[in-house]
Amino acid sequence: DAGITQSPRHKVTETGTPVTLRCHQTENHRYMYWYRQDPGHGLRLIHYSYGVKDTDKGEVSDGYSVSRSKTEDFLLTLESATSSQTSVYFCAISPSGGAVGTLFFGEGSRLTVL
Amino acid sequence: QKEVEQNSGPLSVPEGAIASLNCTYSDRGSQSFFWYRQYSGKSPELIMFIYSNGDKEDGRFTAQLNKASQYVSLLIRDSQPSDSATYLCAVKLGLGYDQFYFGTGTSLTVIP
C-alpha cells in the first residue's frame, strides 16, 4: 500500500465548470504525478511535482493546472472542463528509497464531463 | 515521440500454461523497463522492473530484456485465472525520476 488517496473517486460535471481532483499521500514522497488513462492511449502524464511549489508539465498538460502547497497534497484543476477531459485520472508517487524511480498509483478518479 | 508498442490482445491461455506478453520500444537510450498489471476498474500495480539485459525472475513471473532488439517481455508461468488482467509495459529513459512512457496494454484471459 503506497498510502495514496484520491478524491473524489467519481465525479460527473458539466462542460465549462471547474473541477479539482485531490491526491493525498501519507509517506512524504517528494515526487508526485497526475496521469490520465483513455482507451487506445494508455497512461499519459499531465503534470508532475518534485517538491512543494515545484511542478512541471507533462505531455498532455493543456487545459490542466496543478498546485502543491504541502508535501502530502497534489491538486489537479480543470479550470473549464470539456468533454475531451472525460477520463480516468490516476495520481502516482515515486519513492525515494528502495525501488527508486518506480511509480505507485492511487485508486483513480473517474471524471465524466457532459 | 517515444513509443511503446504492445499487442492489445486479447491473449487467451489455458490455466497452467505459460503466458507470454511482449513489448517493443522506440528509444534506444531507454534504461528502465517496467511491467504493471491492471485489473478492470482498478489502478495499475507494479509487477516487476528490469534494468539489465537478460532475465529477471520473481516467483511465477519472468521479465526478459533485449536492448539490442529493443524488446522486453513478461512470462507468466503456471497461469491462473486470477492473472486475467491487462498488462502494461512502461519504459523510462533513465534510472531515476524520469518520465515514464506506457504502452496501451495487453489484455490477458486465463481460461480455467
PDB file of C-alpha atoms in Angstrom:
ATOM      1  CA  ASP A   1       0.000   0.000   0.000  1.00  0.00           C
ATOM      2  CA  ALA A   2       1.622   3.225  -1.182  1.00  0.00           C
ATOM      3  CA  GLY A   3      -0.570   5.370   1.071  1.00  0.00           C
ATOM      4  CA  ILE A   4      -2.196   7.344  -1.759  1.00  0.00           C
ATOM      5  CA  THR A   5      -5.764   8.568  -1.549  1.00  0.00           C
ATOM      6  CA  GLN A   6      -7.611  10.253  -4.394  1.00  0.00           C
ATOM      7  CA  SER A   7     -10.803  12.253  -4.107  1.00  0.00           C
ATOM      8  CA  PRO A   8     -13.391  12.315  -5.423  1.00  0.00           C
ATOM      9  CA  ARG A   9     -13.373   8.791  -6.801  1.00  0.00           C
ATOM     10  CA  HIS A  10     -16.230   9.530  -9.172  1.00  0.00           C
ATOM     11  CA  LYS A  11     -17.493  12.841 -10.485  1.00  0.00           C
ATOM     12  CA  VAL A  12     -19.960  13.901 -13.147  1.00  0.00           C
ATOM     13  CA  THR A  13     -19.884  17.524 -14.179  1.00  0.00           C
ATOM     14  CA  GLU A  14     -20.972  19.776 -16.997  1.00  0.00           C
ATOM     15  CA  THR A  15     -18.902  21.398 -19.705  1.00  0.00           C
ATOM     16  CA  GLY A  16     -17.431  24.691 -18.603  1.00  0.00           C
ATOM     17  CA  THR A  17     -17.420  24.032 -14.880  1.00  0.00           C
ATOM     18  CA  PRO A  18     -14.216  23.951 -12.814  1.00  0.00           C
ATOM     19  CA  VAL A  19     -13.132  20.650 -11.308  1.00  0.00           C
ATOM     20  CA  THR A  20     -10.438  19.892  -8.756  1.00  0.00           C
ATOM     21  CA  LEU A  21      -9.098  16.424  -8.061  1.00  0.00           C
ATOM     22  CA  ARG A  22      -7.091  15.815  -4.926  1.00  0.00           C
ATOM     23  CA  CYS A  23      -4.265  13.399  -4.312  1.00  0.00           C
ATOM     24  CA  HIS A  24      -3.129  12.837  -0.738  1.00  0.00           C
ATOM     25  CA  GLN A  25      -0.127  10.770   0.305  1.00  0.00           C
ATOM     26  CA  THR A  26       0.904   9.743   3.786  1.00  0.00           C
ATOM     27  CA  GLU A  27       4.573   8.814   3.267  1.00  0.00           C
ATOM     28  CA  ASN A  28       6.248  12.137   2.499  1.00  0.00           C
ATOM     29  CA  HIS A  29       7.351  11.239  -1.032  1.00  0.00           C
ATOM     30  CA  ARG A  30       8.892  14.099  -2.949  1.00  0.00           C
ATOM     31  CA  TYR A  31       7.723  13.149  -6.453  1.00  0.00           C
ATOM     32  CA  MET A  32       4.024  13.083  -7.335  1.00  0.00           C
ATOM     33  CA  TYR A  33       2.331  12.733 -10.708  1.00  0.00           C
ATOM     34  CA  TRP A  34      -1.026  13.075 -12.407  1.00  0.00           C
ATOM     35  CA  TYR A  35      -1.850  10.748 -15.308  1.00  0.00           C
ATOM     36  CA  ARG A  36      -4.939  10.235 -17.380  1.00  0.00           C
ATOM     37  CA  GLN A  37      -5.900   6.915 -18.905  1.00  0.00           C
ATOM     38  CA  ASP A  38      -8.025   6.631 -22.032  1.00  0.00           C
ATOM     39  CA  PRO A  39      -8.769   3.646 -24.264  1.00  0.00           C
ATOM     40  CA  GLY A  40      -6.238   3.376 -27.054  1.00  0.00           C
ATOM     41  CA  HIS A  41      -3.870   5.884 -25.473  1.00  0.00           C
ATOM     42  CA  GLY A  42      -2.591   4.231 -22.364  1.00  0.00           C
ATOM     43  CA  LEU A  43      -1.428   6.287 -19.442  1.00  0.00           C
ATOM     44  CA  ARG A  44      -0.310   9.811 -20.278  1.00  0.00           C
ATOM     45  CA  LEU A  45       1.418  12.265 -17.973  1.00  0.00           C
ATOM     46  CA  ILE A  46      -0.425  15.520 -17.309  1.00  0.00           C
ATOM     47  CA  HIS A  47       1.742  17.255 -14.695  1.00  0.00           C
ATOM     48  CA  TYR A  48       4.218  16.248 -12.070  1.00  0.00           C
ATOM     49  CA  SER A  49       5.741  17.741  -8.940  1.00  0.00           C
ATOM     50  CA  TYR A  50       9.197  17.339  -7.470  1.00  0.00           C
ATOM     51  CA  GLY A  51       8.545  19.246  -4.273  1.00  0.00           C
ATOM     52  CA  VAL A  52       6.377  21.858  -2.600  1.00  0.00           C
ATOM     53  CA  LYS A  53       5.557  24.541  -5.161  1.00  0.00           C
ATOM     54  CA  ASP A  54       7.771  22.794  -7.737  1.00  0.00           C
ATOM     55  CA  THR A  55       5.734  21.485 -10.650  1.00  0.00           C
ATOM     56  CA  ASP A  56       6.217  20.875 -14.350  1.00  0.00           C
ATOM     57  CA  LYS A  57       4.173  19.953 -17.388  1.00  0.00           C
ATOM     58  CA  GLY A  58       3.779  16.540 -18.913  1.00  0.00           C
ATOM     59  CA  GLU A  59       2.798  15.567 -22.436  1.00  0.00           C
ATOM     60  CA  VAL A  60      -0.920  16.406 -22.145  1.00  0.00           C
ATOM     61  CA  SER A  61      -0.967  19.456 -19.866  1.00  0.00           C
ATOM     62  CA  ASP A  62      -3.209  21.763 -21.922  1.00  0.00           C
ATOM     63  CA  GLY A  63      -6.383  22.599 -20.008  1.00  0.00           C
ATOM     64  CA  TYR A  64      -4.962  21.469 -16.663  1.00  0.00           C
ATOM     65  CA  SER A  65      -3.191  23.185 -13.809  1.00  0.00           C
ATOM     66  CA  VAL A  66      -1.722  21.810 -10.608  1.00  0.00           C
ATOM     67  CA  SER A  67      -0.718  23.015  -7.209  1.00  0.00           C
ATOM     68  CA  ARG A  68       1.324  21.585  -4.381  1.00  0.00           C
ATOM     69  CA  SER A  69       1.330  23.725  -1.271  1.00  0.00           C
ATOM     70  CA  LYS A  70       2.079  20.821   1.082  1.00  0.00           C
ATOM     71  CA  THR A  71       4.204  17.725   0.573  1.00  0.00           C
ATOM     72  CA  GLU A  72       1.249  15.436   1.108  1.00  0.00           C
ATOM     73  CA  ASP A  73      -1.244  17.048  -1.290  1.00  0.00           C
ATOM     74  CA  PHE A  74      -1.141  17.425  -5.069  1.00  0.00           C
ATOM     75  CA  LEU A  75      -4.171  19.048  -6.682  1.00  0.00           C
ATOM     76  CA  LEU A  76      -5.205  18.805 -10.321  1.00  0.00           C
ATOM     77  CA  THR A  77      -7.567  21.509 -11.586  1.00  0.00           C
ATOM     78  CA  LEU A  78      -9.567  21.680 -14.768  1.00  0.00           C
ATOM     79  CA  GLU A  79     -10.396  25.369 -14.986  1.00  0.00           C
ATOM     80  CA  SER A  80     -13.211  24.835 -17.501  1.00  0.00           C
ATOM     81  CA  ALA A  81     -13.961  21.188 -18.098  1.00  0.00           C
ATOM     82  CA  THR A  82     -14.526  19.902 -21.630  1.00  0.00           C
ATOM     83  CA  SER A  83     -15.900  16.598 -22.854  1.00  0.00           C
ATOM     84  CA  SER A  84     -12.422  15.614 -24.069  1.00  0.00           C
ATOM     85  CA  GLN A  85     -11.328  15.608 -20.430  1.00  0.00           C
ATOM     86  CA  THR A  86     -13.668  12.742 -19.625  1.00  0.00           C
ATOM     87  CA  SER A  87     -11.193  10.152 -18.421  1.00  0.00           C
ATOM     88  CA  VAL A  88      -9.848   8.187 -15.513  1.00  0.00           C
ATOM     89  CA  TYR A  89      -7.243  10.175 -13.613  1.00  0.00           C
ATOM     90  CA  PHE A  90      -4.518   8.491 -11.607  1.00  0.00           C
ATOM     91  CA  CYS A  91      -2.230  10.064  -9.106  1.00  0.00           C
ATOM     92  CA  ALA A  92       1.118   8.378  -8.612  1.00  0.00           C
ATOM     93  CA  ILE A  93       4.149   8.708  -6.383  1.00  0.00           C
ATOM     94  CA  SER A  94       7.741   7.735  -6.936  1.00  0.00           C
ATOM     95  CA  PRO A  95       9.538   6.598  -3.790  1.00  0.00           C
ATOM     96  CA  SER A  96      12.922   7.977  -2.873  1.00  0.00           C
ATOM     97  CA  GLY A  97      14.183   4.775  -1.377  1.00  0.00           C
ATOM     98  CA  GLY A  98      14.080   1.153  -2.381  1.00  0.00           C
ATOM     99  CA  ALA A  99      12.714   0.901  -5.900  1.00  0.00           C
ATOM    100  CA  VAL A 100      13.823   4.392  -6.882  1.00  0.00           C
ATOM    101  CA  GLY A 101      12.117   5.755  -9.936  1.00  0.00           C
ATOM    102  CA  THR A 102       9.218   3.318  -9.946  1.00  0.00           C
ATOM    103  CA  LEU A 103       5.625   4.510  -9.887  1.00  0.00           C
ATOM    104  CA  PHE A 104       2.899   3.545  -7.461  1.00  0.00           C
ATOM    105  CA  PHE A 105      -0.646   4.578  -8.276  1.00  0.00           C
ATOM    106  CA  GLY A 106      -3.664   5.722  -6.346  1.00  0.00           C
ATOM    107  CA  GLU A 107      -7.095   4.176  -6.872  1.00  0.00           C
ATOM    108  CA  GLY A 108      -8.081   6.573  -9.634  1.00  0.00           C
ATOM    109  CA  SER A 109     -10.757   9.226 -10.131  1.00  0.00           C
ATOM    110  CA  ARG A 110     -13.317   8.705 -12.862  1.00  0.00           C
ATOM    111  CA  LEU A 111     -14.438  12.026 -14.326  1.00  0.00           C
ATOM    112  CA  THR A 112     -17.318  12.402 -16.742  1.00  0.00           C
ATOM    113  CA  VAL A 113     -17.868  15.769 -18.414  1.00  0.00           C
ATOM    114  CA  LEU A 114     -21.298  16.094 -20.023  1.00  0.00           C
TER     115      LEU A 114
ATOM    116  CA  GLN B   1       7.660  10.801 -29.829  1.00  0.00           C
ATOM    117  CA  LYS B   2       8.798   7.930 -27.669  1.00  0.00           C
ATOM    118  CA  GLU B   3       6.685   4.898 -28.467  1.00  0.00           C
ATOM    119  CA  VAL B   4       5.973   1.759 -26.540  1.00  0.00           C
ATOM    120  CA  GLU B   5       4.105  -0.861 -28.512  1.00  0.00           C
ATOM    121  CA  GLN B   6       2.147  -3.786 -27.175  1.00  0.00           C
ATOM    122  CA  ASN B   7      -0.201  -6.224 -28.843  1.00  0.00           C
ATOM    123  CA  SER B   8      -3.590  -5.249 -27.435  1.00  0.00           C
ATOM    124  CA  GLY B   9      -4.815  -8.851 -27.499  1.00  0.00           C
ATOM    125  CA  PRO B  10      -6.902 -10.313 -26.143  1.00  0.00           C
ATOM    126  CA  LEU B  11      -4.490 -13.102 -25.334  1.00  0.00           C
ATOM    127  CA  SER B  12      -6.107 -16.275 -24.049  1.00  0.00           C
ATOM    128  CA  VAL B  13      -4.237 -19.133 -22.402  1.00  0.00           C
ATOM    129  CA  PRO B  14      -5.467 -22.202 -20.522  1.00  0.00           C
ATOM    130  CA  GLU B  15      -4.898 -22.454 -16.797  1.00  0.00           C
ATOM    131  CA  GLY B  16      -1.452 -23.811 -16.008  1.00  0.00           C
ATOM    132  CA  ALA B  17       0.082 -22.670 -19.304  1.00  0.00           C
ATOM    133  CA  ILE B  18       2.770 -20.056 -19.878  1.00  0.00           C
ATOM    134  CA  ALA B  19       1.534 -16.633 -20.931  1.00  0.00           C
ATOM    135  CA  SER B  20       3.966 -14.554 -22.975  1.00  0.00           C
ATOM    136  CA  LEU B  21       3.477 -10.798 -23.207  1.00  0.00           C
ATOM    137  CA  ASN B  22       5.618  -8.689 -25.474  1.00  0.00           C
ATOM    138  CA  CYS B  23       6.599  -5.049 -25.729  1.00  0.00           C
ATOM    139  CA  THR B  24       8.827  -3.056 -28.077  1.00  0.00           C
ATOM    140  CA  TYR B  25      10.104   0.478 -27.584  1.00  0.00           C
ATOM    141  CA  SER B  26      11.445   3.089 -29.939  1.00  0.00           C
ATOM    142  CA  ASP B  27      14.038   4.995 -27.903  1.00  0.00           C
ATOM    143  CA  ARG B  28      17.308   3.096 -27.907  1.00  0.00           C
ATOM    144  CA  GLY B  29      18.507   5.160 -24.945  1.00  0.00           C
ATOM    145  CA  SER B  30      15.856   3.711 -22.622  1.00  0.00           C
ATOM    146  CA  GLN B  31      17.303   2.195 -19.473  1.00  0.00           C
ATOM    147  CA  SER B  32      14.442   1.150 -17.205  1.00  0.00           C
ATOM    148  CA  PHE B  33      11.589  -1.194 -18.033  1.00  0.00           C
ATOM    149  CA  PHE B  34       8.501  -1.998 -16.029  1.00  0.00           C
ATOM    150  CA  TRP B  35       5.517  -4.296 -16.110  1.00  0.00           C
ATOM    151  CA  TYR B  36       2.275  -3.310 -14.436  1.00  0.00           C
ATOM    152  CA  ARG B  37      -0.879  -5.353 -14.009  1.00  0.00           C
ATOM    153  CA  GLN B  38      -4.262  -3.653 -14.106  1.00  0.00           C
ATOM    154  CA  TYR B  39      -7.497  -5.362 -13.228  1.00  0.00           C
ATOM    155  CA  SER B  40     -10.652  -3.951 -14.771  1.00  0.00           C
ATOM    156  CA  GLY B  41     -11.705  -0.781 -12.953  1.00  0.00           C
ATOM    157  CA  LYS B  42      -8.606  -0.774 -10.754  1.00  0.00           C
ATOM    158  CA  SER B  43      -5.307   1.058 -10.738  1.00  0.00           C
ATOM    159  CA  PRO B  44      -2.078  -0.306 -12.217  1.00  0.00           C
ATOM    160  CA  GLU B  45       0.098  -2.256  -9.807  1.00  0.00           C
ATOM    161  CA  LEU B  46       3.791  -2.864 -10.286  1.00  0.00           C
ATOM    162  CA  ILE B  47       4.781  -6.457 -11.028  1.00  0.00           C
ATOM    163  CA  MET B  48       8.430  -6.167 -11.977  1.00  0.00           C
ATOM    164  CA  PHE B  49      11.123  -3.860 -13.232  1.00  0.00           C
ATOM    165  CA  ILE B  50      14.295  -4.701 -15.091  1.00  0.00           C
ATOM    166  CA  TYR B  51      17.350  -2.636 -15.978  1.00  0.00           C
ATOM    167  CA  SER B  52      19.855  -5.104 -17.404  1.00  0.00           C
ATOM    168  CA  ASN B  53      19.829  -7.358 -20.431  1.00  0.00           C
ATOM    169  CA  GLY B  54      18.725 -10.881 -19.730  1.00  0.00           C
ATOM    170  CA  ASP B  55      16.125 -12.407 -17.461  1.00  0.00           C
ATOM    171  CA  LYS B  56      14.816 -11.433 -14.064  1.00  0.00           C
ATOM    172  CA  GLU B  57      12.630 -13.852 -12.174  1.00  0.00           C
ATOM    173  CA  ASP B  58      10.183 -13.228  -9.364  1.00  0.00           C
ATOM    174  CA  GLY B  59       8.013 -16.179  -8.436  1.00  0.00           C
ATOM    175  CA  ARG B  60       5.905 -17.153 -11.438  1.00  0.00           C
ATOM    176  CA  PHE B  61       6.927 -14.031 -13.347  1.00  0.00           C
ATOM    177  CA  THR B  62       9.998 -13.603 -15.545  1.00  0.00           C
ATOM    178  CA  ALA B  63      10.894 -10.362 -17.279  1.00  0.00           C
ATOM    179  CA  GLN B  64      13.203 -10.595 -20.270  1.00  0.00           C
ATOM    180  CA  LEU B  65      15.082  -7.643 -21.734  1.00  0.00           C
ATOM    181  CA  ASN B  66      16.939  -7.427 -25.031  1.00  0.00           C
ATOM    182  CA  LYS B  67      18.196  -3.881 -25.537  1.00  0.00           C
ATOM    183  CA  ALA B  68      19.770  -4.635 -28.919  1.00  0.00           C
ATOM    184  CA  SER B  69      16.364  -5.649 -30.258  1.00  0.00           C
ATOM    185  CA  GLN B  70      14.544  -3.025 -28.131  1.00  0.00           C
ATOM    186  CA  TYR B  71      12.285  -5.709 -26.797  1.00  0.00           C
ATOM    187  CA  VAL B  72      11.027  -6.573 -23.338  1.00  0.00           C
ATOM    188  CA  SER B  73       8.736  -9.428 -22.446  1.00  0.00           C
ATOM    189  CA  LEU B  74       6.913 -10.852 -19.464  1.00  0.00           C
ATOM    190  CA  LEU B  75       6.396 -14.567 -18.985  1.00  0.00           C
ATOM    191  CA  ILE B  76       3.823 -15.838 -16.533  1.00  0.00           C
ATOM    192  CA  ARG B  77       4.304 -19.488 -15.652  1.00  0.00           C
ATOM    193  CA  ASP B  78       1.515 -21.732 -14.354  1.00  0.00           C
ATOM    194  CA  SER B  79      -1.072 -19.105 -15.328  1.00  0.00           C
ATOM    195  CA  GLN B  80      -4.044 -18.775 -13.006  1.00  0.00           C
ATOM    196  CA  PRO B  81      -7.497 -17.281 -13.621  1.00  0.00           C
ATOM    197  CA  SER B  82      -6.509 -14.552 -11.157  1.00  0.00           C
ATOM    198  CA  ASP B  83      -3.828 -13.487 -13.656  1.00  0.00           C
ATOM    199  CA  SER B  84      -6.582 -12.343 -16.040  1.00  0.00           C
ATOM    200  CA  ALA B  85      -5.966  -8.615 -16.384  1.00  0.00           C
ATOM    201  CA  THR B  86      -4.434  -6.013 -18.655  1.00  0.00           C
ATOM    202  CA  TYR B  87      -0.645  -5.867 -18.547  1.00  0.00           C
ATOM    203  CA  LEU B  88       1.034  -2.532 -19.161  1.00  0.00           C
ATOM    204  CA  CYS B  89       4.592  -2.171 -20.344  1.00  0.00           C
ATOM    205  CA  ALA B  90       6.388   1.033 -19.370  1.00  0.00           C
ATOM    206  CA  VAL B  91       9.760   2.426 -20.357  1.00  0.00           C
ATOM    207  CA  LYS B  92      11.889   5.145 -18.821  1.00  0.00           C
ATOM    208  CA  LEU B  93      14.961   6.846 -20.231  1.00  0.00           C
ATOM    209  CA  GLY B  94      16.977   6.918 -17.054  1.00  0.00           C
ATOM    210  CA  LEU B  95      17.333   5.150 -13.746  1.00  0.00           C
ATOM    211  CA  GLY B  96      15.970   7.961 -11.619  1.00  0.00           C
ATOM    212  CA  TYR B  97      12.973  10.257 -11.689  1.00  0.00           C
ATOM    213  CA  ASP B  98      12.498  10.342 -15.435  1.00  0.00           C
ATOM    214  CA  GLN B  99       9.285  10.355 -17.417  1.00  0.00           C
ATOM    215  CA  PHE B 100       7.554   7.038 -17.952  1.00  0.00           C
ATOM    216  CA  TYR B 101       6.168   6.045 -21.342  1.00  0.00           C
ATOM    217  CA  PHE B 102       3.393   3.492 -21.248  1.00  0.00           C
ATOM    218  CA  GLY B 103       2.106   1.063 -23.818  1.00  0.00           C
ATOM    219  CA  THR B 104      -1.632   0.666 -24.255  1.00  0.00           C
ATOM    220  CA  GLY B 105      -1.616  -2.748 -22.602  1.00  0.00           C
ATOM    221  CA  THR B 106      -2.282  -6.370 -23.476  1.00  0.00           C
ATOM    222  CA  SER B 107      -5.456  -7.995 -22.204  1.00  0.00           C
ATOM    223  CA  LEU B 108      -4.838 -11.500 -20.847  1.00  0.00           C
ATOM    224  CA  THR B 109      -7.531 -14.058 -20.115  1.00  0.00           C
ATOM    225  CA  VAL B 110      -6.648 -17.315 -18.366  1.00  0.00           C
ATOM    226  CA  ILE B 111      -9.260 -19.936 -19.089  1.00  0.00           C
ATOM    227  CA  PRO B 112      -9.993 -22.397 -16.240  1.00  0.00           C
TER     228      PRO B 112
END
